[in-house]
Amino acid sequence: MFAFKASAQQGTHMFRAKILSKCAFRRKMSSRLVLGIETSCDETGAAVMDETGLILGESLHSQKEVHLKTGGIIPTVAQRLHRENIGRIVQEAMERSGVTQSQLSAVATTVKPGLALSLGIGLDFSLNFVKLHQKPFIPIHHMEAHALTVRMLQPVVFPFLVLLVSGGHSLLALARGIDDFLLLGQTLDEAPGDTMDKVARRLSLIKHPKCSMISGGQAIEILARDGNRLKFLFKPPMGAHYDCNFSFAGLRNQVTMSIQKKEEEEGVEQGTLLSCVNDIAAATQHAVASHIAKRTHRAILFCKAKDLLPSCNPTLVVSGGVASNQYIRKILKIVTDTTGLHLLCPPSKFCTDNGVMIAWNGVERLREGKGILSHTEEVNYEPKCWDSQWRDRQTGIPDCMPSCALAAGDESSRRKPSGGRRRLVLW
Ligand code: KG4
Ligand code: ZN
C-alpha cells in the first residue's frame, strides 16, 4: 500500500537526491512531510518522509564500532558522539530529500525511553529546530515506533501482537492502535541482545577472525552455525512462571559458569578464545530463542483465549536488533505456524534503530491528529517511562490476567497444541 524508496547511499547519493528532489517537489503540494530524529541509544538517525510512507531522504550514524571497542555503551561517550553528529545527520537527510525546512509539516523525535544523555541531545536539537522554523513537534515513544514500523512497509491492521527484542528491550504487547498498546510481558532484568553482547564479550569474540567488527548477537549467530548446541545444556529461564515476562540474567550466569569451567579444564586464562566457542554460541542462542519463543507462544494463547486478535489474518510482528537473528526467526515461525498466526519481521535495517521509524511514527500521529504539540510547548525526555506508561493505558484487563489465563492455556497447549499438526518441541 505504501510506496517505499531506499535511502540515498554514499556514492549513489547525488543521483537519487535529484530524483527524490523532483518527486518531493511534486508531492509537497499534496502530502505533508515529517522529519524524524532518533538518538535514544547509540544511533544518530534522521529521515524525511511524506504522508504516504515514502522515504525522501535519510541518514544514519552508528556508534556501534566505538562501543564495541570499549566493551559496552558509555553514556557520556554516546552523548558526545550524538552531539558531534546530529547536525550533520539531519542536514544530510534534509539535503537528500530535496525538502526545505519551510516545507516540513512537523518534526518527530524520540523522547522516551532510552539513555538520558542520548535522548537529551536529540530533544534539545529538535526543540531548537522547531522554534527556529516554527513547526509543530511530535514527541515519539521509541517502542511504539519499533512496533509500528511494519505498517510503513505493508498494510497491517490493528490489533496485532508485537514482540520487540533488542539490546535494550524485550517485550510482548498487543498493538490496538497507534497510541494504544497492551503490555503483556517485559524483561525483568536484561534484554536478549544485551545478554548475547555480554556472553560474546566474556568469550572475547572480538579476537575471533569472523567476529572482530560485529555486534555480540551477530557473532553468536555466526559461530552458532558451526556449533553443537547439545554440548552445553542451559536450563530454560522462568520455567515455573506462567506469564509472558522474560529473564535473561540467570541464563547469562549459567553460560558464564560453563565458560569458567571450560577455561579451567583447558588451563587457559580469561580472555583466551576457547576451542568450544561455537558450541557455547549455539547453546546460548538456542536457550535465548527457546525462551523468547515460549513466552511468545504463551502470549499468543492468551490473546486467543481472550479473543484479542482478529480471526482473519492474526499477526505477530517481530522487531528490534535481535529480530534479525535467523535462528530466532525460524523458531518463531514454528510457533506462529502452529498457532495459525502470520509472522512479519521487517528487513534488518528497519529492525534496528533509525530515523525512518521515528518519521513514520510521526506520520501516523499526524494522520490521526494525535500527540502534536506546538513549537512553544515544554517537552521533557523520559529515560525509563515505558512500562508504567503502557500499563496505564491498559483498559479493562488487569495486570495479572496473562499469568492467570495462561497458566491454564499453557497446560492445555502442552497436551494438545492448538492448530494441531506440528508439535512444539522447543521446551
Ligand atoms: O535494535 P538495536 O540496533 O539497538 C537497541 O538495542 O535498541 O539492537 C542491537 C542489539 C545488540 O544487542 C545486538 O547484539 C543484537 O541487537 N543483534 C543481534 C543480531 N544482530 C544484532 N542479536 C542476535 N542475532 C543477530 N543477528
Ligand atoms: Zn530500539
Coordinates of C-alpha atoms and ligand atoms in Angstrom, one line a residue:
M1 CA 0.0 0.0 0.0
F2 CA 2.7 2.4 1.0
A3 CA 5.4 3.3 -1.6
F4 CA 9.0 2.9 -0.4
K5 CA 12.2 4.2 -1.6
A6 CA 15.6 3.2 -0.1
S7 CA 17.9 5.8 1.3
A8 CA 20.5 7.6 -0.8
Q9 CA 23.7 5.7 0.0
Q10 CA 27.2 7.2 -0.3
G11 CA 28.1 7.1 -4.0
T12 CA 24.6 7.0 -5.4
H13 CA 23.7 9.9 -3.2
M14 CA 23.8 12.7 -5.8
F15 CA 21.7 10.8 -8.4
R16 CA 19.0 9.7 -6.1
A17 CA 18.9 13.0 -4.4
K18 CA 18.0 14.6 -7.7
I19 CA 15.2 12.1 -8.4
L20 CA 13.8 12.5 -5.0
S21 CA 14.1 16.2 -5.2
K22 CA 11.7 16.3 -8.2
C23 CA 9.5 13.7 -6.5
A24 CA 9.5 15.7 -3.3
F25 CA 8.6 18.9 -5.2
R26 CA 5.5 17.2 -6.8
R27 CA 4.5 15.7 -3.5
K28 CA 4.8 18.8 -1.4
M29 CA 1.6 20.2 -2.7
S30 CA -0.4 17.1 -1.8
S31 CA 1.4 15.4 1.0
R32 CA 2.5 16.5 4.4
L33 CA 6.2 16.0 5.2
V34 CA 7.7 14.9 8.5
L35 CA 11.4 15.0 9.7
G36 CA 12.1 12.1 12.2
I37 CA 15.0 12.2 14.6
E38 CA 16.3 9.3 16.7
T39 CA 19.0 9.5 19.4
S40 CA 17.7 7.2 22.1
C41 CA 20.7 4.9 22.3
D42 CA 23.7 4.5 20.1
E43 CA 22.4 5.5 16.6
T44 CA 22.0 9.1 15.4
G45 CA 19.3 8.9 12.8
A46 CA 17.2 11.3 10.7
A47 CA 14.8 10.8 7.9
V48 CA 12.3 12.9 5.9
M49 CA 9.1 11.1 4.9
D50 CA 5.9 12.0 3.2
E51 CA 2.5 11.2 4.4
T52 CA 2.3 8.0 2.3
G53 CA 5.4 6.5 3.9
L54 CA 7.8 7.4 1.1
I55 CA 11.3 7.9 2.4
L56 CA 12.5 11.1 0.7
G57 CA 15.9 11.2 2.4
E58 CA 17.6 9.6 5.4
S59 CA 20.9 9.5 7.2
L60 CA 22.3 7.3 10.0
H61 CA 25.4 7.4 12.1
S62 CA 26.1 4.2 14.2
Q63 CA 28.3 4.4 17.2
K64 CA 28.4 0.6 17.5
E65 CA 32.1 0.3 16.4
V66 CA 33.2 2.7 19.1
H67 CA 31.2 0.9 21.8
L68 CA 32.4 -2.5 20.7
K69 CA 36.0 -1.4 21.4
T70 CA 35.2 -0.1 24.8
G71 CA 33.2 -3.2 25.7
G72 CA 29.8 -1.6 26.1
I73 CA 28.0 1.8 25.8
I74 CA 29.5 4.5 28.0
P75 CA 26.6 7.1 28.2
T76 CA 28.9 10.1 28.1
V77 CA 30.7 8.8 25.0
A78 CA 27.3 8.2 23.4
Q79 CA 26.2 11.7 24.2
R80 CA 29.4 13.2 22.8
L81 CA 29.0 11.2 19.6
H82 CA 25.3 12.2 19.2
R83 CA 26.3 15.9 19.8
E84 CA 29.1 15.7 17.2
N85 CA 26.9 14.1 14.6
I86 CA 23.3 15.2 14.9
G87 CA 23.6 18.4 12.9
R88 CA 25.3 16.7 10.0
I89 CA 22.9 13.7 10.0
V90 CA 19.8 16.0 10.0
Q91 CA 21.3 18.1 7.3
E92 CA 22.2 15.1 5.2
A93 CA 18.6 13.7 5.5
M94 CA 17.2 17.1 4.5
E95 CA 19.5 17.5 1.6
R96 CA 18.9 14.0 0.3
S97 CA 15.2 14.6 0.4
G98 CA 15.3 17.9 -1.5
V99 CA 12.9 19.3 1.0
T100 CA 13.4 22.7 2.7
Q101 CA 12.8 23.4 6.4
S102 CA 9.8 25.5 5.5
Q103 CA 8.1 22.6 3.6
L104 CA 8.1 20.4 6.7
S105 CA 4.7 19.8 8.4
A106 CA 6.2 18.6 11.6
V107 CA 9.3 17.3 13.4
A108 CA 9.0 14.0 15.3
T109 CA 11.7 13.0 17.8
T110 CA 12.2 10.1 20.2
V111 CA 11.8 11.4 23.8
K112 CA 11.4 8.0 25.6
P113 CA 12.6 5.5 26.6
G114 CA 16.4 5.4 26.3
L115 CA 19.6 6.7 27.7
A116 CA 19.0 10.1 29.3
L117 CA 22.2 11.7 27.9
S118 CA 21.4 10.5 24.4
L119 CA 17.7 11.4 24.4
G120 CA 18.7 14.9 25.6
I121 CA 20.8 15.6 22.6
G122 CA 18.0 14.7 20.1
L123 CA 15.4 16.6 22.1
D124 CA 17.5 19.8 22.5
F125 CA 18.3 19.8 18.8
S126 CA 14.7 19.2 17.8
L127 CA 13.3 21.9 20.1
N128 CA 15.7 24.4 18.8
F129 CA 14.8 23.4 15.3
V130 CA 11.0 23.6 15.7
K131 CA 11.4 27.0 17.5
L132 CA 13.6 28.4 14.7
H133 CA 11.3 27.2 11.9
Q134 CA 8.0 27.4 13.8
K135 CA 7.0 23.8 13.2
P136 CA 4.8 21.5 15.3
F137 CA 6.6 19.0 17.4
I138 CA 5.6 15.3 17.8
P139 CA 7.3 13.5 20.8
I140 CA 7.8 9.8 19.9
H141 CA 7.8 6.7 22.1
H142 CA 10.7 4.6 20.8
M143 CA 9.0 1.3 21.4
E144 CA 5.8 2.4 19.7
A145 CA 7.9 3.4 16.7
H146 CA 9.6 0.0 16.6
A147 CA 6.1 -1.7 16.8
L148 CA 4.6 0.3 14.0
T149 CA 7.4 0.3 11.5
V150 CA 6.0 -2.7 9.8
R151 CA 2.9 -0.6 8.8
M152 CA 5.2 1.6 6.7
L153 CA 6.1 -1.5 4.6
Q154 CA 2.8 -3.3 4.3
P155 CA -0.8 -2.8 5.4
V156 CA -1.1 -4.5 8.9
V157 CA -4.3 -3.7 10.6
F158 CA -4.9 -3.4 14.4
P159 CA -4.9 -5.3 16.6
F160 CA -1.7 -7.3 16.2
L161 CA 0.7 -8.9 18.6
V162 CA 4.2 -7.5 18.7
L163 CA 7.4 -8.9 20.0
L164 CA 10.3 -6.4 20.4
V165 CA 13.7 -7.8 21.2
S166 CA 16.9 -5.9 21.1
G167 CA 19.9 -4.8 23.2
G168 CA 17.7 -2.6 25.3
H169 CA 14.3 -4.1 25.1
S170 CA 12.4 -7.3 25.4
L171 CA 8.6 -7.1 25.4
L172 CA 5.4 -8.5 24.2
A173 CA 2.4 -6.2 23.6
L174 CA -0.9 -6.1 21.8
A175 CA -0.9 -3.2 19.4
R176 CA -4.5 -1.9 19.4
G177 CA -3.9 1.5 17.8
I178 CA -1.1 3.9 17.1
D179 CA -1.1 5.0 20.7
D180 CA -2.8 2.1 22.3
F181 CA -0.7 -0.8 23.5
L182 CA -1.5 -3.6 25.9
L183 CA 1.7 -4.7 27.6
L184 CA 1.7 -8.5 28.1
G185 CA 5.2 -9.0 29.2
Q186 CA 8.6 -7.5 29.5
T187 CA 12.1 -8.4 30.7
L188 CA 12.6 -8.5 34.5
D189 CA 16.3 -7.9 34.2
E190 CA 18.2 -7.6 30.9
A191 CA 17.3 -7.7 27.2
P192 CA 18.4 -10.7 25.0
G193 CA 20.7 -8.6 22.8
D194 CA 22.4 -7.3 26.0
T195 CA 22.8 -10.9 27.2
M196 CA 24.4 -12.1 23.9
D197 CA 26.6 -9.0 23.8
K198 CA 27.9 -9.8 27.3
V199 CA 28.4 -13.5 26.5
A200 CA 30.3 -12.5 23.4
R201 CA 32.5 -10.2 25.5
R202 CA 33.1 -12.9 28.1
L203 CA 34.1 -15.2 25.3
S204 CA 36.4 -12.5 23.8
L205 CA 34.8 -13.0 20.4
I206 CA 36.3 -9.7 19.3
K207 CA 39.5 -11.7 18.9
H208 CA 37.8 -14.2 16.6
P209 CA 38.6 -13.5 13.0
K210 CA 35.0 -13.8 11.9
C211 CA 33.7 -11.5 14.6
S212 CA 36.0 -8.6 15.2
M213 CA 33.7 -5.9 13.7
I214 CA 30.2 -7.1 14.5
S215 CA 27.9 -7.0 17.5
G216 CA 27.8 -9.7 20.1
G217 CA 24.5 -11.0 18.9
Q218 CA 25.6 -11.3 15.3
A219 CA 28.9 -13.0 16.4
I220 CA 26.9 -15.6 18.4
E221 CA 24.6 -16.3 15.4
I222 CA 27.6 -16.7 13.0
L223 CA 29.6 -19.0 15.4
A224 CA 26.5 -21.0 16.3
R225 CA 26.1 -22.2 12.7
D226 CA 29.2 -24.4 13.2
G227 CA 28.4 -25.4 16.8
N228 CA 26.6 -28.2 18.5
R229 CA 24.1 -26.8 21.0
L230 CA 23.7 -30.1 22.7
K231 CA 27.3 -29.9 24.1
F232 CA 26.0 -27.4 26.7
L233 CA 22.6 -27.6 28.3
F234 CA 21.4 -24.4 29.9
K235 CA 18.2 -24.5 32.0
P236 CA 15.5 -22.5 30.3
P237 CA 14.6 -19.3 32.3
M238 CA 11.4 -18.9 34.3
G239 CA 10.2 -22.4 33.8
A240 CA 7.8 -22.1 36.8
H241 CA 6.5 -18.6 35.9
Y242 CA 3.3 -18.8 33.9
D243 CA 3.3 -15.3 32.5
C244 CA 4.8 -13.5 29.5
N245 CA 7.7 -11.9 31.2
F246 CA 11.3 -12.5 30.2
S247 CA 14.5 -13.0 32.2
F248 CA 18.0 -13.5 30.7
A249 CA 20.3 -12.7 33.6
G250 CA 20.2 -16.1 35.1
L251 CA 20.8 -17.7 31.7
R252 CA 23.9 -15.5 31.3
N253 CA 25.1 -16.6 34.7
Q254 CA 24.8 -20.2 33.6
V255 CA 26.8 -19.5 30.5
T256 CA 29.5 -17.6 32.4
M257 CA 29.9 -20.6 34.8
S258 CA 30.3 -23.0 31.9
I259 CA 32.9 -20.7 30.3
Q260 CA 34.8 -20.6 33.6
K261 CA 34.7 -24.4 33.9
K262 CA 35.9 -24.8 30.4
E263 CA 38.8 -22.3 31.0
E264 CA 39.8 -24.3 34.0
E265 CA 39.6 -27.6 32.0
E266 CA 41.6 -26.2 29.1
G267 CA 44.1 -24.5 31.5
V268 CA 43.7 -21.1 29.8
E269 CA 43.2 -17.5 31.2
Q270 CA 40.1 -15.5 30.8
G271 CA 40.4 -13.6 27.5
T272 CA 41.7 -16.6 25.6
L273 CA 39.4 -17.9 22.8
L274 CA 38.1 -21.3 23.9
S275 CA 38.1 -24.3 21.5
C276 CA 34.4 -24.8 22.1
V277 CA 33.2 -21.2 21.3
N278 CA 30.9 -22.5 18.5
D279 CA 29.2 -24.9 20.8
I280 CA 28.7 -22.3 23.6
A281 CA 27.4 -19.9 21.0
A282 CA 24.9 -22.5 19.7
A283 CA 23.7 -23.4 23.1
T284 CA 23.3 -19.8 24.2
Q285 CA 21.5 -18.9 21.0
H286 CA 19.2 -21.8 21.4
A287 CA 18.4 -21.0 25.0
V288 CA 17.6 -17.4 24.2
A289 CA 15.5 -18.4 21.2
S290 CA 13.6 -21.0 23.2
H291 CA 12.8 -18.5 26.0
I292 CA 11.6 -15.9 23.6
A293 CA 9.5 -18.4 21.6
K294 CA 8.0 -19.9 24.8
R295 CA 6.9 -16.5 26.1
T296 CA 5.6 -15.5 22.7
H297 CA 3.7 -18.8 22.4
R298 CA 2.1 -18.0 25.8
A299 CA 1.1 -14.5 24.7
I300 CA -0.5 -15.9 21.6
L301 CA -2.5 -18.4 23.6
F302 CA -3.6 -15.6 25.9
C303 CA -4.7 -13.4 23.1
K304 CA -6.6 -16.3 21.6
A305 CA -8.3 -17.2 24.9
K306 CA -9.4 -13.6 25.3
D307 CA -10.3 -13.1 21.7
L308 CA -7.9 -10.2 21.4
L309 CA -6.7 -10.9 17.9
P310 CA -8.8 -10.8 14.7
S311 CA -9.9 -14.2 13.4
C312 CA -8.9 -13.1 9.9
N313 CA -5.1 -13.0 9.4
P314 CA -4.0 -12.7 13.1
T315 CA -0.4 -11.4 13.0
L316 CA 2.7 -11.5 15.1
V317 CA 5.2 -8.6 14.3
V318 CA 8.8 -9.1 15.5
S319 CA 11.3 -6.2 15.5
G320 CA 14.4 -4.9 17.3
G321 CA 18.0 -5.8 16.6
V322 CA 17.7 -9.4 17.8
A323 CA 14.8 -10.0 15.3
S324 CA 17.5 -10.1 12.6
N325 CA 18.7 -13.5 14.0
Q326 CA 17.6 -16.1 11.5
Y327 CA 17.6 -18.9 14.1
I328 CA 15.2 -17.0 16.3
R329 CA 13.0 -16.2 13.3
K330 CA 12.9 -19.8 12.4
I331 CA 11.8 -20.9 15.9
L332 CA 9.2 -18.1 16.0
K333 CA 7.9 -19.3 12.6
I334 CA 7.3 -22.7 14.1
V335 CA 5.3 -21.0 16.9
T336 CA 3.2 -18.9 14.5
D337 CA 2.6 -21.9 12.1
T338 CA 1.5 -24.0 15.0
T339 CA -0.9 -21.4 16.3
G340 CA -2.2 -20.1 13.0
L341 CA -0.6 -16.7 13.1
H342 CA 1.1 -14.7 10.3
L343 CA 4.7 -13.8 11.1
L344 CA 6.0 -10.5 10.0
C345 CA 9.6 -9.3 10.5
P346 CA 10.7 -6.0 8.9
P347 CA 14.0 -6.2 7.0
S348 CA 17.0 -6.0 9.3
K349 CA 17.7 -2.3 8.5
F350 CA 14.3 -1.4 9.8
C351 CA 14.5 -3.7 12.9
T352 CA 17.4 -1.7 14.3
D353 CA 17.2 1.9 15.4
N354 CA 17.0 4.5 12.7
G355 CA 15.4 7.9 11.9
V356 CA 12.9 6.3 9.4
M357 CA 10.9 4.6 12.1
I358 CA 10.6 7.8 14.0
A359 CA 9.5 9.7 10.9
W360 CA 6.9 7.0 10.2
N361 CA 5.5 7.2 13.7
G362 CA 5.3 11.0 13.2
V363 CA 3.3 10.4 10.0
E364 CA 0.9 8.0 11.8
R365 CA 0.3 10.6 14.5
L366 CA 0.0 13.4 12.1
R367 CA -2.6 11.5 10.1
E368 CA -4.7 10.8 13.2
G369 CA -4.0 14.2 14.8
K370 CA -2.6 12.6 18.0
G371 CA 0.2 14.0 20.2
I372 CA 1.0 17.0 18.0
L373 CA 2.5 19.9 20.1
S374 CA 3.1 23.5 19.2
H375 CA 6.7 24.7 19.0
T376 CA 6.2 26.7 22.1
E377 CA 5.3 23.8 24.4
E378 CA 7.7 22.5 27.1
V379 CA 8.8 18.8 26.5
N380 CA 11.0 16.6 28.6
Y381 CA 12.6 13.3 27.8
E382 CA 11.8 10.2 30.0
P383 CA 14.6 7.6 30.1
K384 CA 12.5 4.9 31.8
C385 CA 9.0 5.7 31.0
W386 CA 7.6 2.9 29.0
D387 CA 6.4 0.2 31.4
S388 CA 4.4 2.4 33.7
Q389 CA 3.0 4.3 30.7
W390 CA 2.0 1.3 28.8
R391 CA 0.4 -0.2 31.9
D392 CA -1.6 2.9 32.5
R393 CA -3.1 2.5 29.1
Q394 CA -4.4 -1.0 29.8
T395 CA -8.2 -0.8 30.0
G396 CA -10.3 -3.5 31.5
I397 CA -7.5 -6.1 31.6
P398 CA -5.7 -6.3 35.0
D399 CA -2.0 -6.9 35.1
C400 CA -2.4 -10.5 36.4
M401 CA -4.5 -11.7 33.5
P402 CA -1.7 -13.0 31.3
S403 CA -0.3 -15.2 34.0
C404 CA -3.7 -16.4 35.3
A405 CA -5.2 -17.2 31.9
L406 CA -2.0 -18.5 30.5
A407 CA -1.3 -20.9 33.3
A408 CA -4.3 -22.8 32.1
G409 CA -3.6 -22.0 28.4
D410 CA -0.1 -23.2 28.7
E411 CA -1.0 -26.5 30.3
S412 CA -3.7 -27.4 27.8
S413 CA -1.4 -26.4 24.9
R414 CA 1.2 -28.8 26.1
R415 CA -1.3 -31.6 25.9
K416 CA -2.8 -30.6 22.6
P417 CA -1.1 -27.9 20.7
S418 CA -3.7 -25.6 19.0
G419 CA -3.6 -25.8 15.3
G420 CA -2.7 -29.4 15.7
R421 CA -0.4 -30.7 13.1
R422 CA 3.0 -29.6 14.3
R423 CA 4.2 -30.2 17.8
L424 CA 6.2 -27.6 19.5
V425 CA 9.4 -29.2 20.6
L426 CA 11.3 -26.2 21.8
W427 CA 11.0 -26.8 25.5
Ligands
KG4_1 O1 17.7 -2.5 18.0 P1 19.2 -2.4 18.2 O2 20.0 -1.9 17.0 O3 19.6 -1.4 19.3 C1 18.9 -1.4 20.6 O4 19.4 -2.2 21.4 O5 18.0 -0.7 20.7 O6 19.7 -3.8 18.7 C2 21.1 -4.1 18.9 C3 21.1 -5.4 19.6 C4 22.5 -5.8 20.1 O7 22.5 -6.3 21.4 C5 23.0 -6.9 19.1 O8 23.9 -7.8 19.7 C6 21.7 -7.5 18.8 O9 20.7 -6.4 18.7 N1 21.8 -8.2 17.5 C7 21.6 -9.5 17.3 C8 21.8 -9.8 15.9 N2 22.1 -8.6 15.3 C9 22.0 -7.6 16.3 N3 21.3 -10.5 18.2 C10 21.2 -11.7 17.7 N4 21.4 -12.0 16.4 C11 21.7 -11.1 15.5 N5 21.9 -11.4 14.2
ZN2 ZN 15.4 0.3 19.6

